[in-house]
Amino acid sequence: MHFLPKCLLFALLSFSCVQAISHKRGATVCNGHSELCDRSYGNVTFVGAHDSYAVGTNNLAVNQDQNVTQQLNDGIRMLQMQAHNDSGVIQLCHTSCLLYNGGTLASYLDKVATWMSSNPNDVVSILIVNSDGFAPSAFDAVFKAAGLDTISYAPPSSSLPTSGWPTLGAMITSGKRLVTFLDRDADFGVVPYLIDEFTNIWETPYDVTDPSFDCSVNRTKGTPATQMYLINHFLDVLIAGEPAPDPAQANVTNAASGFGSLGAQALTCIGNYGVNPNFMLVDFYEFGGGSVFEVAASLNAVTYSPPSPIATPVATGTGSGAFPTATNIHVGAAAAISASHWVISLSVIASVSAVYGIM
């Protein structure tokens, strides 16, 4: 009388166990490569877009040609930005919202959330330069509105050594695959997923005009030997005495090898510290035809084989960048546009730089 029910119960329990095992099975492809799933986040090299929101052409204040969605599609996995206070709203501006206003953080994060929803097997990092000292709660409200708080990784403590980070596979399986750093004013006790950058990461110098790109420790609040590190590999040129992006050299700067290249700086840093850089920030990432991703793939010991060709520079092909308009450039004077990639009236830049400076 009880034999059949017991068999059915056993079968049901067995089926449930199989379902549970299947549900808990870890990710098998992570950031495009199965080899990276068992690799710690602190032991992977990611390519980042410096001032990822500053998109356009014919403008000295832009650092990218392609919008954030295209950046992510092409393989950018760290998105760096500057957050400014514009009448109480978090705006993504370059040094000043008078110089370049890339829109609201809310609009930007909506695009990131859409992309991440469509790409569930990728870990992405955000680095926010908190220029005007917003409280973590202000960022938290915007992340929650975009639904990104639910996929944000919160570490067990405010500072982790390089070896203390989870694997990419664990992050993807848990659904906590967005890592966000604040360069200042992070508060682990208030918003634990907004991570203090400089207790976890050290950086090389920025605003570099010398293509030799040294690897000295420029900014940190921790012990570099136990931290992850970021190399700022974007070459500037002096315009009216102020540093500005230099797209004319981007093919060389972004190259995999040769003097002044991303590959050369990475090897120099590895020689100095014995470990790969974790993050490599670049301007105009698509210049070089994917060379910045080749460098990262080589350091990660995987093969760079994009599923589709990456975007081409706007100046020489099609892309998602946009020419500057009155809505994002408010310098109070007309821009003098040349036929080259971008030129703005030096007198305008000099007057703005005198007040605000340019990063």
Coordinates of C-alpha atoms in Angstrom, one line a residue:
M1 CA 0.0 0.0 0.0
H2 CA 2.9 2.4 0.7
F3 CA 5.3 1.1 -1.9
L4 CA 4.1 3.2 -4.8
P5 CA 3.9 6.5 -2.9
K6 CA 7.4 5.9 -1.5
C7 CA 8.8 5.3 -5.0
L8 CA 7.0 8.4 -6.3
L9 CA 8.4 10.4 -3.4
F10 CA 11.9 9.1 -4.1
A11 CA 11.6 10.0 -7.8
L12 CA 10.3 13.4 -7.0
L13 CA 13.1 14.1 -4.5
S14 CA 15.7 12.8 -7.0
F15 CA 14.3 15.1 -9.7
S16 CA 14.4 18.0 -7.3
C17 CA 18.0 17.4 -6.5
V18 CA 18.9 17.3 -10.2
Q19 CA 17.1 20.6 -10.6
A20 CA 18.9 22.1 -7.7
I21 CA 22.3 21.0 -8.9
S22 CA 21.5 22.3 -12.4
H23 CA 20.4 25.6 -11.0
K24 CA 23.6 26.1 -8.9
R25 CA 25.9 25.1 -11.8
G26 CA 28.4 27.9 -12.3
A27 CA 28.9 30.1 -15.3
T28 CA 30.8 28.4 -18.2
V29 CA 31.7 31.5 -20.2
C30 CA 32.8 34.7 -18.5
N31 CA 33.5 37.9 -20.3
G32 CA 33.7 36.0 -23.5
H33 CA 36.1 33.2 -22.4
S34 CA 35.6 30.0 -20.5
E35 CA 39.2 30.3 -19.2
L36 CA 38.3 33.4 -17.2
C37 CA 35.5 31.8 -15.1
D38 CA 37.8 30.4 -12.5
R39 CA 40.0 33.5 -12.5
S40 CA 39.7 36.0 -9.6
Y41 CA 38.4 39.4 -10.5
G42 CA 41.7 40.6 -9.0
N43 CA 43.7 38.5 -11.5
V44 CA 42.1 39.7 -14.8
T45 CA 43.1 42.6 -17.0
F46 CA 40.2 44.8 -18.2
V47 CA 40.2 47.5 -20.8
G48 CA 38.6 50.7 -19.6
A49 CA 37.2 53.8 -21.4
H50 CA 38.6 57.0 -19.9
D51 CA 35.8 59.6 -19.7
S52 CA 33.5 57.1 -21.3
Y53 CA 30.6 59.6 -21.4
A54 CA 32.6 62.3 -23.2
V55 CA 31.7 61.2 -26.7
G56 CA 31.9 63.3 -29.9
T57 CA 34.2 64.8 -32.5
N58 CA 35.5 68.3 -33.2
N59 CA 35.8 69.0 -29.5
L60 CA 38.9 69.1 -27.3
A61 CA 36.8 67.9 -24.3
V62 CA 35.9 64.5 -25.7
N63 CA 37.8 61.3 -25.1
Q64 CA 35.8 58.8 -27.0
D65 CA 34.2 58.4 -30.5
Q66 CA 31.6 55.7 -29.6
N67 CA 28.7 55.8 -27.2
V68 CA 28.6 53.6 -24.1
T69 CA 26.6 50.8 -25.6
Q70 CA 29.0 50.5 -28.5
Q71 CA 31.9 50.6 -26.1
L72 CA 30.5 47.7 -24.2
N73 CA 29.7 45.8 -27.4
D74 CA 33.3 46.1 -28.5
G75 CA 34.8 44.9 -25.2
I76 CA 35.2 47.8 -22.9
R77 CA 34.7 46.4 -19.3
M78 CA 35.5 49.5 -17.2
L79 CA 33.6 52.7 -17.6
Q80 CA 35.3 55.7 -16.1
M81 CA 33.4 59.0 -15.6
Q82 CA 33.4 62.3 -13.8
A83 CA 30.3 63.2 -11.7
H84 CA 29.5 66.9 -11.3
N85 CA 26.7 68.8 -9.4
D86 CA 24.6 70.7 -11.9
S87 CA 21.8 72.3 -9.9
G88 CA 21.6 69.3 -7.6
V89 CA 21.6 66.7 -10.5
I90 CA 24.5 64.3 -11.0
Q91 CA 25.8 65.2 -14.4
L92 CA 28.6 63.6 -16.3
C93 CA 30.8 66.6 -17.3
H94 CA 34.4 67.0 -18.3
T95 CA 36.1 69.2 -15.7
S96 CA 33.1 71.6 -15.8
C97 CA 29.6 71.3 -17.2
L98 CA 30.3 74.6 -19.0
L99 CA 33.0 72.9 -21.0
Y100 CA 31.3 69.6 -21.8
N101 CA 28.0 68.1 -20.4
G102 CA 27.6 64.5 -21.3
G103 CA 24.1 64.2 -19.7
T104 CA 22.8 62.8 -16.5
L105 CA 24.2 59.8 -14.6
A106 CA 20.6 58.5 -14.6
S107 CA 20.4 58.4 -18.4
Y108 CA 23.9 56.9 -18.7
L109 CA 23.1 54.1 -16.2
D110 CA 19.9 53.2 -17.9
K111 CA 22.0 52.4 -21.0
V112 CA 24.4 50.3 -18.9
A113 CA 21.5 48.5 -17.3
T114 CA 20.0 47.7 -20.7
W115 CA 23.2 46.3 -22.0
M116 CA 23.9 44.2 -18.9
S117 CA 20.4 42.7 -19.0
S118 CA 21.2 41.5 -22.5
N119 CA 24.7 40.2 -21.6
P120 CA 24.3 38.2 -18.4
N121 CA 27.7 36.5 -18.7
D122 CA 29.8 39.7 -18.3
V123 CA 31.4 41.4 -15.3
V124 CA 31.6 45.2 -15.8
S125 CA 33.3 47.8 -13.6
I126 CA 32.4 51.5 -13.2
L127 CA 34.9 54.1 -11.8
I128 CA 33.3 57.3 -10.7
V129 CA 35.4 60.4 -10.2
N130 CA 33.3 62.1 -7.5
S131 CA 34.3 65.6 -8.5
D132 CA 31.8 67.6 -6.4
G133 CA 31.7 65.3 -3.4
F134 CA 28.3 63.7 -3.7
A135 CA 27.3 61.5 -0.7
P136 CA 27.1 57.8 -1.5
S137 CA 23.3 57.9 -0.9
A138 CA 23.0 60.3 -3.9
F139 CA 24.6 57.7 -6.2
D140 CA 22.7 54.9 -4.5
A141 CA 19.4 56.6 -5.5
V142 CA 20.4 56.7 -9.2
F143 CA 21.7 53.1 -9.2
K144 CA 18.4 51.9 -7.6
A145 CA 16.3 53.8 -10.2
A146 CA 18.2 52.0 -13.0
G147 CA 17.9 48.7 -11.2
L148 CA 21.7 48.3 -11.0
D149 CA 21.8 48.1 -7.2
T150 CA 20.5 44.5 -7.4
I151 CA 23.4 43.3 -9.6
S152 CA 26.1 45.3 -7.8
Y153 CA 28.8 43.4 -5.9
A154 CA 29.3 44.4 -2.3
P155 CA 32.6 43.1 -0.8
P156 CA 32.7 41.7 2.7
S157 CA 34.9 44.6 3.8
S158 CA 35.7 48.1 2.6
S159 CA 39.2 46.9 1.4
L160 CA 40.2 43.7 -0.2
P161 CA 43.7 42.5 -1.2
T162 CA 44.1 41.5 -4.9
S163 CA 43.8 37.9 -3.9
G164 CA 40.6 38.4 -1.9
W165 CA 38.2 39.0 -4.8
P166 CA 35.8 36.4 -6.0
T167 CA 36.1 34.7 -9.4
L168 CA 34.3 36.0 -12.4
G169 CA 32.3 32.8 -12.5
A170 CA 31.2 33.2 -8.9
M171 CA 30.1 36.8 -9.6
I172 CA 28.2 35.9 -12.7
T173 CA 26.5 32.9 -11.0
S174 CA 25.5 35.0 -8.0
G175 CA 24.2 37.8 -10.3
K176 CA 26.5 40.3 -8.6
R177 CA 28.5 41.3 -11.6
L178 CA 28.7 45.1 -11.5
V179 CA 31.7 46.5 -9.5
T180 CA 31.6 50.2 -8.8
F181 CA 34.4 52.3 -7.4
L182 CA 34.2 55.9 -6.0
D183 CA 37.5 57.8 -6.0
R184 CA 36.3 59.7 -2.9
D185 CA 33.6 59.8 -0.2
A186 CA 32.7 56.1 -0.3
D187 CA 31.1 54.8 2.9
F188 CA 31.0 51.1 3.3
G189 CA 28.6 51.3 6.2
V190 CA 26.1 53.3 4.1
V191 CA 26.3 51.9 0.6
P192 CA 28.6 48.8 0.6
Y193 CA 28.5 48.3 -3.1
L194 CA 30.1 51.7 -3.8
I195 CA 33.7 50.7 -3.1
D196 CA 36.5 53.1 -2.2
E197 CA 38.9 53.2 -5.1
F198 CA 42.2 54.1 -3.5
T199 CA 42.1 51.6 -0.7
N200 CA 41.7 48.9 -3.3
I201 CA 43.4 50.3 -6.4
W202 CA 46.5 52.4 -7.1
E203 CA 46.9 54.4 -10.3
T204 CA 49.8 55.5 -12.5
P205 CA 50.1 59.2 -13.4
Y206 CA 47.5 60.9 -15.7
D207 CA 47.5 63.9 -17.9
V208 CA 50.6 62.4 -19.5
T209 CA 52.3 64.2 -22.4
D210 CA 55.4 62.0 -22.5
P211 CA 54.8 58.9 -24.6
S212 CA 57.2 56.9 -22.5
F213 CA 54.4 56.4 -19.9
D214 CA 56.1 55.6 -16.6
C215 CA 54.6 53.1 -14.1
S216 CA 55.1 55.0 -10.9
V217 CA 52.5 54.9 -8.1
N218 CA 50.7 58.2 -8.4
R219 CA 47.6 57.8 -6.2
T220 CA 46.8 55.4 -3.4
K221 CA 45.5 55.1 0.1
G222 CA 46.7 51.6 0.7
T223 CA 49.7 49.3 0.2
P224 CA 50.4 49.0 -3.5
A225 CA 52.0 45.6 -3.1
T226 CA 48.6 44.1 -2.0
Q227 CA 46.3 46.3 -4.2
M228 CA 45.0 46.0 -7.7
Y229 CA 46.4 48.7 -10.1
L230 CA 45.2 50.8 -13.0
I231 CA 47.4 52.3 -15.7
N232 CA 46.3 55.6 -17.2
H233 CA 47.3 55.0 -20.8
F234 CA 46.0 58.1 -22.7
L235 CA 48.3 60.6 -24.3
D236 CA 47.6 64.3 -24.0
V237 CA 48.9 67.2 -26.0
L238 CA 49.4 70.7 -24.6
I239 CA 46.9 73.2 -26.1
A240 CA 47.5 76.8 -24.9
G241 CA 49.5 75.3 -22.1
E242 CA 46.7 72.8 -21.0
P243 CA 46.6 69.0 -21.5
A244 CA 43.9 67.8 -24.0
P245 CA 43.3 64.4 -25.7
D246 CA 45.6 63.6 -28.6
P247 CA 43.6 61.5 -31.1
A248 CA 46.3 62.2 -33.8
Q249 CA 48.5 59.7 -31.9
A250 CA 45.8 57.3 -30.8
N251 CA 46.8 54.5 -33.3
V252 CA 50.3 54.6 -31.8
T253 CA 49.2 55.1 -28.2
N254 CA 46.7 52.2 -28.4
A255 CA 49.0 49.8 -30.2
A256 CA 50.0 46.4 -28.9
S257 CA 53.7 47.1 -29.3
G258 CA 56.3 49.8 -30.0
F259 CA 57.4 52.9 -28.2
G260 CA 54.5 54.7 -26.5
S261 CA 52.1 51.8 -26.9
L262 CA 49.7 50.3 -24.4
G263 CA 51.5 47.0 -24.8
A264 CA 54.9 48.6 -23.9
Q265 CA 53.5 50.3 -20.8
A266 CA 51.9 47.1 -19.6
L267 CA 55.1 45.2 -20.0
T268 CA 57.0 48.0 -18.2
C269 CA 54.6 47.8 -15.3
I270 CA 54.8 44.1 -15.1
G271 CA 58.5 44.3 -15.0
N272 CA 58.4 46.7 -12.2
Y273 CA 55.8 45.0 -10.0
G274 CA 55.7 41.4 -11.2
V275 CA 51.9 41.3 -11.8
N276 CA 49.6 42.3 -14.7
P277 CA 47.7 45.6 -14.5
N278 CA 44.1 45.1 -13.6
F279 CA 42.7 48.0 -15.5
M280 CA 44.0 49.9 -18.6
L281 CA 42.2 53.2 -19.3
V282 CA 42.5 54.5 -22.8
D283 CA 41.1 57.2 -25.0
F284 CA 39.5 56.6 -28.4
Y285 CA 39.7 52.8 -27.8
E286 CA 38.8 51.7 -31.3
F287 CA 41.9 53.4 -32.8
G288 CA 44.3 50.6 -33.5
G289 CA 41.5 48.3 -34.7
G290 CA 41.2 46.3 -31.5
S291 CA 44.8 46.4 -30.4
V292 CA 43.9 47.5 -26.8
F293 CA 41.8 44.3 -26.5
E294 CA 44.6 42.2 -28.0
V295 CA 46.9 43.5 -25.2
A296 CA 44.3 42.5 -22.6
A297 CA 43.8 39.1 -24.1
S298 CA 47.5 38.4 -24.2
L299 CA 47.8 39.4 -20.5
N300 CA 44.8 37.2 -19.7
A301 CA 46.3 34.3 -21.7
V302 CA 43.3 34.0 -24.0
T303 CA 42.7 34.6 -27.7
Y304 CA 41.2 37.8 -28.9
S305 CA 38.5 36.8 -31.3
P306 CA 35.6 39.3 -31.4
P307 CA 32.3 37.9 -32.6
S308 CA 32.0 40.9 -34.9
P309 CA 34.4 43.7 -36.0
I310 CA 34.6 46.6 -33.6
A311 CA 33.6 50.1 -34.5
T312 CA 35.8 52.2 -36.7
P313 CA 37.0 55.7 -35.7
V314 CA 34.3 58.3 -36.6
A315 CA 36.9 60.5 -38.3
T316 CA 37.6 57.7 -40.9
G317 CA 34.5 55.6 -40.9
T318 CA 31.1 55.1 -39.3
G319 CA 30.5 55.2 -35.6
S320 CA 28.1 56.2 -32.8
G321 CA 29.8 59.4 -31.8
A322 CA 28.1 62.7 -32.4
F323 CA 29.4 66.1 -33.3
P324 CA 29.2 68.6 -30.5
T325 CA 26.1 70.8 -30.3
A326 CA 24.9 73.7 -28.2
T327 CA 23.4 71.1 -25.8
N328 CA 26.8 69.7 -24.7
I329 CA 29.2 72.5 -25.3
H330 CA 28.6 75.8 -23.5
V331 CA 31.9 77.7 -23.8
G332 CA 30.2 81.0 -24.6
A333 CA 31.9 81.3 -28.0
A334 CA 31.8 79.7 -31.4
A335 CA 34.1 76.7 -32.0
A336 CA 36.4 76.9 -34.9
I337 CA 36.2 73.5 -36.5
S338 CA 38.9 72.3 -38.9
A339 CA 38.9 69.4 -41.2
S340 CA 41.0 67.4 -38.8
H341 CA 39.6 65.2 -36.0
W342 CA 38.8 68.2 -33.8
V343 CA 39.9 71.7 -33.1
I344 CA 38.3 74.3 -30.9
S345 CA 39.3 77.9 -30.8
L346 CA 42.4 78.1 -28.6
S347 CA 41.2 81.4 -27.1
V348 CA 38.0 79.8 -25.9
I349 CA 39.9 76.8 -24.4
A350 CA 42.5 79.0 -22.8
S351 CA 39.9 81.2 -21.1
V352 CA 38.0 78.2 -19.8
S353 CA 41.1 76.4 -18.8
A354 CA 42.3 79.4 -16.8
V355 CA 39.2 79.0 -14.6
Y356 CA 38.7 75.3 -14.5
G357 CA 41.7 73.5 -15.8
I358 CA 41.4 70.4 -18.1
M359 CA 41.9 66.8 -17.2

